[in-house]
XYZ file of C-alpha atoms in Angstrom:
767
model
C -70.555 -196.240 -36.207
C -67.874 -194.339 -34.300
C -67.016 -190.881 -35.595
C -63.361 -191.763 -36.191
C -64.244 -194.459 -38.745
C -63.958 -193.449 -42.381
C -67.565 -192.479 -43.281
C -67.506 -193.388 -46.998
C -66.503 -197.027 -47.033
C -67.910 -200.513 -47.112
C -70.824 -201.591 -49.241
C -72.385 -198.911 -51.363
C -75.921 -198.429 -49.934
C -77.240 -197.235 -53.311
C -76.035 -200.148 -55.432
C -78.727 -202.296 -57.025
C -81.586 -199.976 -56.091
C -82.105 -198.076 -59.314
C -84.740 -200.272 -60.957
C -87.812 -202.305 -60.052
C -89.132 -205.170 -62.134
C -92.562 -206.620 -61.576
C -92.784 -210.367 -61.165
C -95.803 -212.451 -61.996
C -95.270 -214.654 -58.932
C -94.922 -213.671 -55.279
C -91.413 -215.083 -55.105
C -89.731 -214.264 -51.792
C -86.627 -216.439 -52.266
C -83.577 -214.506 -51.056
C -80.601 -214.500 -53.405
C -77.263 -214.184 -51.613
C -76.137 -214.633 -48.025
C -76.949 -211.233 -46.589
C -80.238 -210.237 -44.997
C -82.974 -209.147 -47.395
C -83.030 -205.436 -48.092
C -86.167 -203.714 -46.898
C -88.098 -201.915 -49.634
C -87.748 -198.137 -49.451
C -90.820 -195.991 -49.939
C -90.772 -192.199 -49.828
C -94.181 -190.894 -48.895
C -95.495 -188.519 -51.523
C -98.937 -187.381 -52.526
C -99.057 -189.709 -55.557
C -98.415 -192.720 -53.275
C -101.274 -191.722 -51.012
C -103.648 -191.167 -53.937
C -102.849 -194.567 -55.436
C -103.260 -196.440 -52.153
C -106.521 -194.628 -51.449
C -107.960 -195.982 -54.702
C -106.668 -199.508 -54.020
C -108.052 -199.589 -50.481
C -111.370 -198.156 -51.676
C -111.556 -201.022 -54.176
C -110.722 -203.721 -51.611
C -113.151 -202.335 -49.016
C -116.032 -201.870 -51.422
C -119.301 -203.233 -49.981
C -121.894 -202.198 -52.558
C -122.928 -203.759 -55.835
C -119.937 -205.466 -57.480
C -120.784 -203.857 -60.817
C -119.917 -200.442 -59.332
C -116.603 -201.536 -57.833
C -114.533 -201.794 -61.012
C -111.885 -199.185 -61.775
C -108.866 -198.792 -64.048
C -105.876 -196.686 -62.956
C -103.069 -195.437 -65.199
C -99.721 -194.441 -63.687
C -98.532 -191.786 -66.129
C -95.002 -190.406 -65.975
C -91.692 -190.105 -67.755
C -88.995 -192.751 -67.612
C -87.472 -193.206 -64.149
C -90.093 -191.393 -62.070
C -91.094 -194.568 -60.201
C -94.096 -196.002 -62.051
C -92.872 -199.587 -61.632
C -92.100 -198.872 -57.981
C -95.687 -197.788 -57.370
C -97.026 -200.762 -59.314
C -94.913 -203.065 -57.114
C -96.422 -201.412 -54.038
C -99.887 -202.157 -55.405
C -99.024 -205.840 -55.923
C -97.633 -206.080 -52.377
C -100.815 -204.611 -50.932
C -103.015 -206.941 -52.997
C -100.970 -210.032 -52.075
C -101.250 -209.163 -48.373
C -104.997 -208.492 -48.469
C -107.610 -210.702 -46.826
C -109.407 -212.251 -48.558
C -106.708 -212.670 -51.154
C -107.946 -211.378 -54.527
C -107.092 -213.088 -57.776
C -104.038 -211.259 -59.093
C -102.243 -211.362 -62.431
C -99.036 -209.373 -62.920
C -97.402 -208.762 -66.328
C -93.989 -207.124 -66.232
C -94.208 -205.976 -69.847
C -96.374 -206.841 -72.850
C -94.949 -208.908 -75.680
C -95.932 -209.791 -79.202
C -95.654 -213.422 -78.063
C -98.248 -213.042 -75.335
C -98.806 -216.803 -75.120
C -95.307 -217.248 -73.730
C -95.894 -214.471 -71.205
C -99.267 -215.958 -70.235
C -97.925 -219.492 -69.932
C -94.623 -218.909 -68.110
C -94.658 -215.472 -66.455
C -98.228 -214.969 -65.232
C -99.720 -216.576 -62.124
C -102.419 -219.007 -63.261
C -104.979 -221.037 -61.193
C -102.910 -224.171 -61.820
C -99.798 -222.672 -60.126
C -101.288 -222.416 -56.626
C -103.580 -224.806 -54.762
C -105.380 -221.976 -52.995
C -105.768 -220.068 -56.258
C -107.089 -223.207 -57.928
C -109.600 -223.806 -55.122
C -110.734 -220.184 -55.294
C -111.157 -220.406 -59.057
C -113.101 -223.667 -58.699
C -115.362 -222.038 -56.151
C -115.902 -219.093 -58.484
C -116.774 -221.499 -61.302
C -119.129 -223.420 -59.019
C -120.865 -220.209 -57.983
C -121.132 -219.152 -61.587
C -122.443 -222.611 -62.516
C -125.025 -222.330 -59.736
C -126.287 -219.044 -61.153
C -126.541 -220.556 -64.635
C -128.411 -223.629 -63.286
C -130.790 -221.422 -61.315
C -131.521 -219.325 -64.373
C -132.249 -222.442 -66.489
C -134.520 -223.946 -63.833
C -136.331 -220.654 -63.459
C -137.171 -220.822 -67.162
C -138.554 -224.386 -66.811
C -142.361 -224.258 -67.047
C -143.030 -228.049 -66.948
C -143.951 -227.971 -63.248
C -141.612 -230.848 -62.341
C -139.963 -228.811 -59.586
C -143.219 -228.852 -57.618
C -143.692 -226.826 -54.478
C -139.950 -226.819 -53.738
C -139.199 -224.644 -56.810
C -138.479 -221.447 -54.881
C -136.458 -223.291 -52.254
C -134.247 -224.881 -54.934
C -133.674 -221.545 -56.691
C -132.902 -219.771 -53.408
C -130.492 -222.533 -52.347
C -128.581 -222.293 -55.630
C -128.256 -218.513 -55.435
C -127.224 -218.654 -51.775
C -124.557 -221.274 -52.620
C -126.124 -223.864 -50.282
C -126.969 -226.478 -52.945
C -124.595 -228.298 -55.295
C -125.486 -227.180 -58.839
C -124.200 -230.456 -60.342
C -126.501 -232.569 -58.197
C -129.460 -230.328 -59.035
C -128.623 -230.542 -62.767
C -128.411 -234.354 -62.628
C -131.544 -234.637 -60.500
C -133.643 -232.683 -62.964
C -131.877 -234.055 -66.040
C -130.683 -230.673 -67.355
C -129.178 -231.018 -70.822
C -125.444 -230.229 -70.816
C -125.830 -228.512 -74.191
C -128.301 -226.099 -72.630
C -125.639 -225.079 -70.130
C -123.077 -224.707 -72.941
C -125.468 -222.575 -74.959
C -126.224 -220.398 -71.958
C -122.526 -219.891 -71.253
C -121.871 -218.961 -74.891
C -124.602 -216.321 -74.693
C -123.046 -214.912 -71.552
C -119.563 -214.935 -73.067
C -120.664 -213.331 -76.322
C -119.975 -209.894 -74.860
C -116.483 -211.083 -73.879
C -115.334 -213.401 -76.661
C -116.767 -215.259 -79.618
C -114.531 -218.261 -78.869
C -116.825 -221.196 -77.949
C -113.829 -223.031 -76.462
C -114.109 -220.980 -73.250
C -117.795 -221.847 -72.928
C -117.027 -225.557 -73.325
C -114.172 -225.461 -70.822
C -116.155 -223.579 -68.183
C -119.104 -225.932 -68.593
C -116.877 -228.999 -68.149
C -114.767 -227.630 -65.303
C -117.120 -228.716 -62.458
C -116.737 -232.291 -63.750
C -113.756 -233.694 -61.869
C -112.784 -235.899 -64.806
C -111.875 -232.902 -66.934
C -110.553 -230.513 -64.290
C -106.832 -231.260 -64.729
C -106.992 -230.942 -68.517
C -109.009 -227.716 -68.333
C -106.674 -226.117 -65.786
C -103.700 -226.992 -67.998
C -105.445 -225.422 -70.975
C -106.366 -222.295 -68.961
C -102.679 -222.021 -68.034
C -101.647 -221.731 -71.688
C -100.853 -225.356 -72.549
C -102.116 -227.202 -75.615
C -105.555 -228.834 -75.146
C -105.693 -232.508 -74.185
C -107.391 -235.054 -76.501
C -110.456 -235.102 -74.252
C -110.897 -231.368 -74.846
C -110.097 -231.579 -78.527
C -112.925 -234.077 -78.937
C -115.281 -231.462 -77.487
C -114.151 -228.579 -79.728
C -111.249 -227.082 -77.739
C -108.595 -227.555 -80.409
C -106.184 -224.606 -79.982
C -104.183 -223.304 -77.006
C -104.710 -219.788 -75.669
C -102.305 -217.779 -77.843
C -101.684 -214.389 -79.327
C -102.540 -210.979 -77.931
C -106.225 -211.365 -78.667
C -106.464 -214.851 -77.141
C -104.637 -213.940 -73.914
C -106.705 -210.813 -73.336
C -109.863 -212.815 -74.041
C -108.758 -215.253 -71.326
C -108.352 -212.389 -68.840
C -111.793 -211.119 -69.860
C -113.306 -214.568 -69.227
C -111.611 -214.720 -65.813
C -113.059 -211.281 -65.041
C -116.517 -212.533 -65.952
C -116.169 -215.553 -63.666
C -114.805 -213.623 -60.671
C -117.104 -210.675 -61.232
C -120.181 -212.898 -61.445
C -119.207 -214.542 -58.143
C -118.622 -211.122 -56.499
C -114.925 -211.732 -55.870
C -112.172 -209.026 -56.102
C -109.567 -209.564 -58.805
C -106.807 -207.404 -60.277
C -104.427 -207.158 -63.211
C -101.216 -205.090 -63.013
C -99.526 -204.344 -66.346
C -96.178 -202.543 -66.430
C -94.229 -200.941 -69.313
C -97.081 -200.594 -71.765
C -94.706 -198.313 -73.718
C -93.060 -201.433 -75.169
C -95.802 -201.501 -77.816
C -94.394 -198.290 -79.357
C -91.628 -200.358 -80.972
C -94.050 -202.920 -82.416
C -95.381 -202.982 -85.944
C -98.517 -200.944 -86.628
C -100.578 -204.113 -86.995
C -99.449 -205.626 -83.681
C -99.873 -202.299 -81.902
C -103.414 -201.867 -83.224
C -104.242 -205.458 -82.209
C -102.960 -204.837 -78.691
C -104.865 -201.566 -78.259
C -108.126 -203.072 -79.471
C -107.822 -206.075 -77.150
C -106.681 -203.844 -74.266
C -109.656 -201.509 -74.709
C -111.985 -204.528 -74.597
C -110.287 -205.684 -71.384
C -110.591 -202.232 -69.771
C -114.311 -202.175 -70.488
C -114.697 -205.663 -69.039
C -112.846 -204.786 -65.798
C -114.881 -201.624 -65.300
C -118.187 -203.391 -65.936
C -117.418 -206.601 -63.988
C -115.900 -205.057 -60.841
C -112.171 -205.623 -61.417
C -109.063 -203.519 -60.691
C -106.634 -202.876 -63.532
C -103.444 -200.845 -62.993
C -101.054 -200.121 -65.850
C -97.973 -197.923 -66.348
C -97.578 -195.685 -69.365
C -95.484 -192.703 -70.465
C -97.166 -189.374 -71.331
C -96.576 -189.612 -75.096
C -98.356 -192.958 -75.422
C -101.075 -191.947 -72.961
C -101.916 -188.908 -75.110
C -102.226 -191.095 -78.214
C -104.589 -193.652 -76.650
C -108.205 -193.616 -77.896
C -110.620 -191.177 -76.295
C -112.817 -194.072 -75.165
C -109.968 -195.296 -72.958
C -109.439 -191.831 -71.506
C -113.097 -191.771 -70.463
C -112.860 -195.046 -68.505
C -109.335 -194.741 -67.094
C -108.299 -192.526 -64.170
C -104.754 -191.178 -64.783
C -102.437 -190.593 -61.823
C -99.607 -188.321 -62.941
C -96.102 -188.657 -61.500
C -94.064 -185.450 -61.338
C -90.421 -184.627 -60.626
C -89.123 -184.792 -57.076
C -88.235 -181.680 -55.126
C -85.417 -181.371 -52.596
C -87.335 -182.663 -49.512
C -88.228 -185.922 -51.268
C -84.661 -186.267 -52.580
C -83.207 -185.835 -49.104
C -85.668 -188.375 -47.705
C -84.691 -190.903 -50.388
C -80.981 -190.505 -49.580
C -81.586 -190.802 -45.833
C -83.708 -193.941 -46.254
C -80.919 -195.691 -48.172
C -78.325 -194.627 -45.589
C -80.533 -195.924 -42.776
C -81.140 -199.179 -44.646
C -77.372 -199.782 -44.745
C -76.943 -199.230 -40.999
C -75.585 -195.686 -41.282
C -77.376 -193.118 -39.163
C -76.946 -189.623 -40.629
C -77.198 -186.630 -38.291
C -80.587 -185.003 -37.891
C -81.741 -182.971 -40.887
C -78.667 -183.854 -42.915
C -77.641 -186.374 -45.552
C -74.087 -186.891 -44.338
C -71.666 -187.850 -45.771
C -73.304 -185.910 -48.657
C -72.582 -182.203 -48.271
C -75.382 -179.691 -48.659
C -74.006 -178.313 -51.983
C -73.719 -181.890 -53.250
C -77.387 -182.556 -52.488
C -78.298 -179.335 -54.288
C -76.366 -180.500 -57.344
C -78.054 -183.918 -57.202
C -81.502 -182.279 -57.212
C -80.574 -180.042 -60.157
C -78.662 -182.528 -62.304
C -81.144 -185.377 -61.824
C -84.127 -183.251 -62.968
C -85.959 -184.663 -59.954
C -86.017 -188.205 -61.419
C -85.572 -190.727 -58.570
C -83.802 -193.261 -60.775
C -81.254 -190.613 -61.755
C -80.919 -189.548 -58.113
C -79.985 -193.067 -57.055
C -77.557 -193.536 -59.970
C -75.795 -190.260 -59.138
C -75.598 -191.163 -55.450
C -74.189 -194.589 -56.293
C -71.472 -193.145 -58.547
C -70.629 -190.306 -56.143
C -70.228 -192.796 -53.281
C -67.841 -194.932 -55.333
C -65.794 -191.887 -56.371
C -65.502 -190.595 -52.795
C -64.549 -194.054 -51.495
C -61.882 -194.437 -54.202
C -60.341 -191.051 -53.438
C -60.573 -191.629 -49.647
C -62.554 -188.417 -49.220
C -64.166 -187.839 -45.809
C -67.349 -186.585 -47.493
C -69.168 -186.560 -50.792
C -68.914 -183.097 -52.336
C -69.958 -181.533 -55.641
C -66.815 -182.804 -57.387
C -67.792 -186.391 -56.573
C -71.309 -185.728 -57.901
C -69.938 -184.251 -61.132
C -67.535 -187.119 -61.616
C -70.389 -189.578 -61.075
C -72.350 -187.856 -63.839
C -69.392 -188.054 -66.241
C -68.636 -191.671 -65.379
C -72.259 -192.750 -65.728
C -73.289 -190.845 -68.843
C -70.155 -189.986 -70.827
C -69.845 -193.410 -72.403
C -67.812 -192.545 -75.495
C -64.685 -190.409 -76.078
C -64.970 -187.054 -77.835
C -63.305 -188.514 -80.940
C -66.052 -191.100 -81.262
C -68.629 -188.333 -80.796
C -67.051 -186.459 -83.716
C -67.195 -189.576 -85.910
C -70.867 -190.040 -85.063
C -71.593 -186.448 -86.128
C -69.725 -187.004 -89.383
C -71.658 -190.190 -90.109
C -75.053 -188.559 -89.600
C -74.148 -185.432 -91.572
C -72.636 -187.416 -94.424
C -75.860 -189.377 -94.770
C -77.706 -186.128 -95.525
C -74.926 -184.822 -97.812
C -74.049 -181.834 -95.623
C -70.584 -180.499 -96.407
C -68.880 -179.839 -93.093
C -65.593 -179.369 -91.241
C -64.535 -176.431 -93.460
C -64.855 -173.277 -91.337
C -65.582 -169.900 -92.952
C -62.770 -167.507 -93.671
C -61.067 -165.966 -90.616
C -62.592 -168.617 -88.304
C -60.216 -171.507 -88.960
C -58.079 -170.739 -85.909
C -60.923 -169.748 -83.595
C -60.399 -171.726 -80.348
C -63.388 -173.618 -78.963
C -64.563 -173.570 -75.351
C -62.388 -175.467 -72.852
C -63.023 -179.204 -72.926
C -65.131 -179.112 -76.090
C -64.530 -181.107 -79.235
C -63.592 -179.750 -82.630
C -66.424 -177.619 -84.076
C -68.053 -178.849 -87.262
C -69.003 -176.087 -89.729
C -71.865 -176.586 -92.184
C -72.105 -174.172 -95.101
C -75.756 -173.383 -95.820
C -75.028 -170.501 -98.213
C -71.899 -168.501 -98.906
C -72.904 -166.098 -96.155
C -74.663 -168.479 -93.749
C -73.109 -171.183 -91.531
C -74.140 -173.699 -88.877
C -71.560 -174.678 -86.282
C -71.970 -177.999 -84.451
C -70.157 -177.826 -81.135
C -69.680 -181.119 -79.226
C -69.140 -180.557 -75.498
C -68.488 -182.898 -72.608
C -71.105 -184.172 -70.218
C -72.259 -182.117 -67.261
C -72.859 -178.575 -68.460
C -72.252 -175.918 -65.812
C -72.925 -172.202 -65.746
C -69.329 -171.421 -66.613
C -69.504 -173.901 -69.481
C -72.640 -172.222 -70.815
C -70.841 -168.868 -70.572
C -67.924 -170.268 -72.600
C -70.342 -171.508 -75.274
C -72.036 -168.098 -75.480
C -68.641 -166.391 -75.686
C -67.505 -168.658 -78.509
C -70.669 -167.955 -80.513
C -70.440 -164.212 -79.931
C -66.771 -164.136 -80.970
C -67.533 -166.145 -84.098
C -70.316 -163.758 -85.091
C -68.101 -160.733 -84.470
C -65.338 -162.147 -86.655
C -67.728 -163.295 -89.378
C -69.290 -159.846 -89.628
C -72.245 -159.853 -91.983
C -72.246 -163.658 -92.345
C -75.045 -165.394 -90.443
C -74.019 -168.072 -87.921
C -76.250 -170.430 -85.927
C -75.009 -172.921 -83.318
C -76.207 -176.397 -82.343
C -74.624 -177.783 -79.164
C -74.232 -181.567 -78.863
C -73.682 -182.842 -75.311
C -71.685 -186.041 -75.011
C -73.535 -187.499 -72.040
C -75.946 -185.766 -69.681
C -77.586 -182.344 -69.677
C -80.250 -181.432 -67.128
C -83.266 -179.302 -67.993
C -81.888 -176.201 -66.284
C -78.644 -176.292 -68.276
C -80.530 -177.018 -71.491
C -82.634 -173.919 -70.969
C -79.538 -171.817 -70.336
C -77.871 -173.110 -73.506
C -81.064 -172.410 -75.457
C -81.143 -168.852 -74.096
C -77.496 -168.323 -75.080
C -77.603 -169.882 -78.568
C -81.250 -169.755 -79.587
C -81.410 -173.550 -80.043
C -82.044 -176.441 -77.666
C -78.949 -178.666 -77.239
C -78.979 -182.340 -78.223
C -77.769 -185.269 -76.132
C -75.561 -187.773 -77.935
C -76.912 -190.852 -76.140
C -80.539 -190.056 -76.909
C -82.003 -193.050 -78.798
C -83.462 -190.603 -81.316
C -80.263 -188.590 -81.696
C -79.809 -189.207 -85.433
C -83.309 -188.005 -86.220
C -83.013 -185.062 -83.833
C -79.680 -183.987 -85.358
C -81.026 -184.093 -88.920
C -84.133 -182.197 -87.898
C -82.114 -179.616 -85.954
C -79.693 -178.930 -88.799
C -82.556 -178.649 -91.278
C -84.430 -176.214 -89.024
C -81.369 -174.020 -88.540
C -80.675 -174.047 -92.272
C -84.220 -172.883 -92.958
C -83.859 -170.217 -90.280
C -80.666 -168.901 -91.847
C -82.156 -168.871 -95.335
C -85.237 -167.074 -94.064
C -83.031 -164.547 -92.269
C -80.984 -163.960 -95.428
C -84.165 -163.614 -97.473
C -85.616 -161.186 -94.964
C -82.443 -159.074 -95.099
C -82.503 -158.953 -98.896
C -86.201 -158.125 -98.913
C -85.634 -155.381 -96.371
C -82.878 -153.850 -98.472
C -85.031 -154.040 -101.597
C -87.919 -152.455 -99.734
C -85.741 -149.577 -98.517
C -84.349 -149.074 -102.002
C -87.834 -149.049 -103.488
C -88.923 -146.467 -100.922
C -85.997 -144.224 -101.916
C -86.777 -144.646 -105.606
C -90.437 -143.944 -104.981
C -89.553 -140.748 -103.110
C -87.244 -139.617 -105.898
C -89.908 -140.393 -108.485
C -92.515 -138.423 -106.529
C -90.176 -135.436 -106.270
C -89.451 -135.585 -109.989
C -93.169 -135.737 -110.834
C -93.824 -132.750 -108.605
C -91.068 -130.811 -110.382
C -92.516 -131.705 -113.779
C -95.995 -130.655 -112.652
C -94.574 -127.380 -111.356
C -92.820 -126.706 -114.675
C -95.989 -127.502 -116.629
C -97.995 -125.155 -114.425
C -95.397 -122.402 -114.834
C -95.474 -122.798 -118.611
C -99.263 -122.675 -118.692
C -99.514 -119.786 -116.228
C -96.528 -117.443 -116.693
C -96.067 -114.809 -114.003
C -94.901 -111.276 -114.726
C -92.407 -110.380 -112.101
C -92.756 -106.861 -110.663
C -90.247 -105.175 -108.434
C -90.891 -105.459 -104.741
C -92.610 -102.355 -103.395
C -90.466 -100.022 -101.323
C -91.416 -98.714 -97.925
C -92.186 -95.239 -99.305
C -94.498 -96.592 -101.985
C -96.372 -98.737 -99.459
C -96.765 -95.748 -97.150
C -98.355 -93.747 -99.961
C -100.773 -96.591 -100.726
C -102.040 -96.812 -97.139
C -105.490 -95.379 -96.413
C -105.317 -91.683 -95.467
C -106.718 -92.029 -91.914
C -103.959 -94.398 -90.759
C -100.897 -93.169 -92.627
C -99.762 -90.965 -89.740
C -100.047 -93.790 -87.227
C -97.907 -96.155 -89.323
C -95.369 -93.363 -89.948
C -95.017 -92.564 -86.245
C -94.539 -96.236 -85.356
C -91.985 -96.659 -88.176
C -90.023 -93.595 -87.042
C -89.975 -94.770 -83.427
C -88.557 -98.132 -84.433
C -85.991 -96.579 -86.809
C -84.832 -94.186 -84.103
C -84.579 -97.022 -81.599
C -82.600 -99.097 -84.095
C -80.202 -96.218 -84.874
C -79.575 -95.294 -81.240
C -79.174 -98.957 -80.198
C -79.172 -100.443 -76.729
C -76.741 -99.411 -74.028
C -73.833 -96.918 -74.265
C -72.419 -95.911 -77.607
C -69.689 -98.229 -78.823
C -66.087 -97.058 -79.352
C -63.152 -98.769 -81.057
C -60.496 -96.176 -80.063
C -57.371 -98.141 -79.051
C -56.060 -98.069 -75.556
C -53.499 -95.255 -75.201
C -49.749 -95.966 -75.283
C -48.458 -96.912 -71.884
C -45.689 -95.171 -70.012
C -43.274 -97.946 -70.881
C -43.599 -97.060 -74.555
C -45.494 -100.138 -75.606
C -47.693 -99.859 -78.757
C -51.459 -99.264 -78.386
C -53.549 -102.335 -77.656
C -56.741 -103.199 -79.584
C -60.019 -102.785 -77.740
C -62.393 -105.734 -77.526
C -66.061 -104.701 -77.527
C -68.281 -107.037 -75.518
C -72.031 -107.073 -75.946
C -74.147 -108.787 -73.326
C -77.053 -111.130 -74.089
C -79.642 -108.582 -73.003
C -78.523 -106.068 -75.608
C -78.517 -108.699 -78.327
C -82.050 -109.806 -77.425
C -83.258 -106.206 -77.367
C -81.791 -105.395 -80.787
C -83.238 -108.623 -82.186
C -86.640 -107.662 -80.807
C -86.410 -104.295 -82.600
C -85.643 -105.980 -85.919
C -88.549 -108.428 -85.508
C -90.876 -105.587 -84.537
C -89.945 -103.741 -87.745
C -90.635 -106.829 -89.842
C -93.967 -107.320 -88.070
C -94.889 -103.685 -88.722
C -94.068 -104.108 -92.431
C -96.250 -107.213 -92.584
C -99.108 -105.276 -90.942
C -98.733 -102.488 -93.442
C -98.681 -104.952 -96.396
C -101.882 -106.581 -95.146
C -103.674 -103.249 -94.750
C -102.586 -102.171 -98.228
C -103.784 -105.473 -99.675
C -107.123 -105.129 -97.898
C -107.454 -101.535 -99.073
C -106.632 -102.177 -102.743
C -108.700 -105.368 -103.159
C -111.589 -104.984 -105.602
C -115.096 -106.024 -104.834
C -116.650 -109.002 -106.702
C -117.744 -108.230 -110.241
C -115.154 -105.476 -110.622
C -117.074 -103.024 -108.436
C -114.636 -100.533 -107.109
C -116.831 -99.621 -104.167
C -115.542 -100.918 -100.902
C -117.865 -103.343 -99.099
C -118.899 -102.221 -95.645
C -118.979 -105.797 -94.409
C -115.252 -106.205 -94.904
C -114.503 -103.766 -92.158
C -116.065 -106.086 -89.606
C -114.437 -109.275 -90.842
C -111.156 -109.245 -92.710
C -109.981 -105.935 -91.234
C -110.629 -107.178 -87.715
C -108.693 -110.404 -88.407
C -105.689 -108.462 -89.767
C -105.557 -106.090 -86.799
C -106.057 -108.877 -84.263
C -103.307 -110.944 -85.903
C -100.869 -108.054 -85.575
C -101.777 -107.558 -81.931
C -101.344 -111.196 -80.825
C -98.116 -111.479 -82.840
C -96.763 -108.409 -81.078
C -97.560 -109.950 -77.695
C -95.308 -112.920 -78.497
C -92.254 -110.613 -78.967
C -90.053 -109.389 -76.106
C -90.930 -105.949 -74.869
C -88.784 -103.145 -76.224
C -88.713 -101.245 -72.925
C -87.241 -104.091 -70.861
C -90.362 -104.574 -68.813
C -92.905 -102.083 -67.684
C -96.667 -102.217 -67.610
C -98.790 -104.084 -70.075
C -99.847 -101.626 -72.764
C -103.333 -103.130 -72.805
C -103.813 -102.750 -69.058
C -104.706 -99.045 -69.199
C -104.057 -95.707 -70.891
C -100.380 -95.180 -71.554
C -98.509 -92.680 -69.526
C -95.795 -90.340 -70.673
C -93.008 -92.451 -72.132
C -89.483 -91.093 -71.843
C -87.319 -94.058 -72.879
C -87.118 -94.662 -76.669
C -88.010 -98.284 -76.142
C -91.041 -97.364 -74.100
C -92.222 -94.914 -76.738
C -91.826 -97.471 -79.540
C -93.566 -100.149 -77.467
C -96.517 -97.861 -76.745
C -96.992 -96.868 -80.370
C -96.911 -100.472 -81.561
C -99.329 -101.621 -78.831
C -101.867 -98.915 -79.768
C -101.467 -99.150 -83.551
C -103.834 -102.062 -84.223
C -106.644 -100.547 -82.173
C -106.271 -97.167 -83.870
C -106.234 -98.673 -87.358
C -109.342 -100.765 -86.715
C -111.247 -97.888 -85.117
C -110.465 -95.187 -87.665
C -110.885 -97.380 -90.766
C -114.092 -98.781 -89.336
C -115.533 -95.358 -88.693
C -114.451 -94.068 -92.086
C -115.882 -96.906 -94.224
C -118.650 -98.549 -92.294
C -120.443 -95.502 -91.061
C -120.269 -96.646 -87.499
C -117.902 -97.678 -84.755
C -115.724 -100.724 -85.328
C -115.415 -103.496 -82.718
C -112.562 -103.098 -80.292
C -109.746 -105.618 -80.140
């Protein structure tokens, strides 16, 4: 294709490639006049795993009883389960030797019709019929050999072992041997019924298989095994009903597996769309699962290959016995490399050769959007590509960009107008008696996000609302931002009223956009075209209503709890006041005037009075003289110009304030020390003994003096620095602050020493 030719034109290479349907017959008839389209396969790990199992089955050389396997292709809708199943059927139909193969596109309640008209039977192909006849002959030979081996009459003579070996090696005709030794036909029938008892209780299969080697009955038996009504010759021998129903058809497949397995031949059954049984009645579904489980066991035990397609929900609900015998192969979403390969393969199949490492005419951003919006589902990828190609061709665009991809999404998935979407919401809500379409106060004129439908308001309580917001297909990041902005604005306007939002997408919403909407609103959006939309909408509204009620209840309970805490605190305070009043009434106190400094000084012990007096005088003198120069409030003198005197502003720096504060605190600490000494001195001994206890000098007195000393250390020094008074003997102090600091630092040691010597008869411990 020359570069000047319009690149997006002609036949759409993606049309008609979005679905695969399995056929029971290998029909290669081409419909139409064009050349047949080559099948497109993108190599992925799941393809390789599946083909490895199929080839391992076909190339098996050991015991046939260990060859059987059952594979389940498990994946969501559109991931390519049918495509893989079709690949399996192609491989089996091209194998040599050709295995017996039955393909069922989908199960049906009327399985007889499927078995009779849509499944390949031995009567539909001469080669298949000959192979089935040979399998029956081999099986018949084994039965004849087993019956002759049980014969103890001795009529076989010396050739007994040769006859048995010839039958088992397929060199002798079992019918001739049976006629030669006059084997009773009923014995063969009985033997077949015993063999088939593990497969089916229907004696009709035993009769048909026993008569099949007889050429007279072959046509009638093949017709009956193909699903037709039995001929009169068969009815006379007990075969009165056609193969019908789910149980009968699966029994027929089980009998075929016994015949082919006994003759060591490969055979396979491919069953697609098992999920169809989900829509059946419970009775039909149970009947299918029971018969299917029997068939799985038969294929595993008799060396067959069974491949079926199922979605994850149904696979999880299957019986545990099936899970033990079936190997699941899980299909996952496609990443970008596989998506690009799929697009390139379709372009190459249509004769267009895209440049290396590109998907032209698809732009790189368009491919990115296809990967995101399709959720990695190949069927969605092909549908988007088909619609985007048509849109670009219609608009005569030289390439397929993101706008074409978005328009393809809207065209494909947005199947109803927004007005019809609103009517659907009304119908579902009316069925559950939800009153809607009446917005709360102050929100009637609130504009919705661009392109959205009219919001539907559901009143849960007078202070709780649910808003249903229908939006168009193809959510984008900007659209999610508009939704979050609308919800935030509504909550701001509503104030204390609780509001929850449920977004309804009219068309398509990929997983990434759904997660973003859920993060913005707290709820997962619903898709209008979901087959279970009605149920999902009812469930969603009910869940949000319960959430709002629970939130309202939690708020009320929280307020009640806080109020109860306040009341409990008030009650506790009141009880404490009452207890205090009761105690005061029971134990009245006689108030005495606070002792003055002079009275406390007189009550001090004689040995320490002088020390307390000197320290008190030093602090008083320091407090009277103050810190810094003496203050003066004399106004500034009149100026030469004759102006009146100006007031003087006295400024005191922070250092002076801290120093004066330290003096005041030191005085209060000294008074506390004096009160403690007086209390210690005037305390009576136990029992009213007025004698002072010598032991108190070493305990309580020491604690009082040490407390004064460590408290003094926490105060700022009164001399603005200088040496630590405890570091050595004090020198001559000249500054008033230094003198006061020295006296205070030495006071505790002097008091402890002199009182200890006076009342304990010995030296007191030093601080």
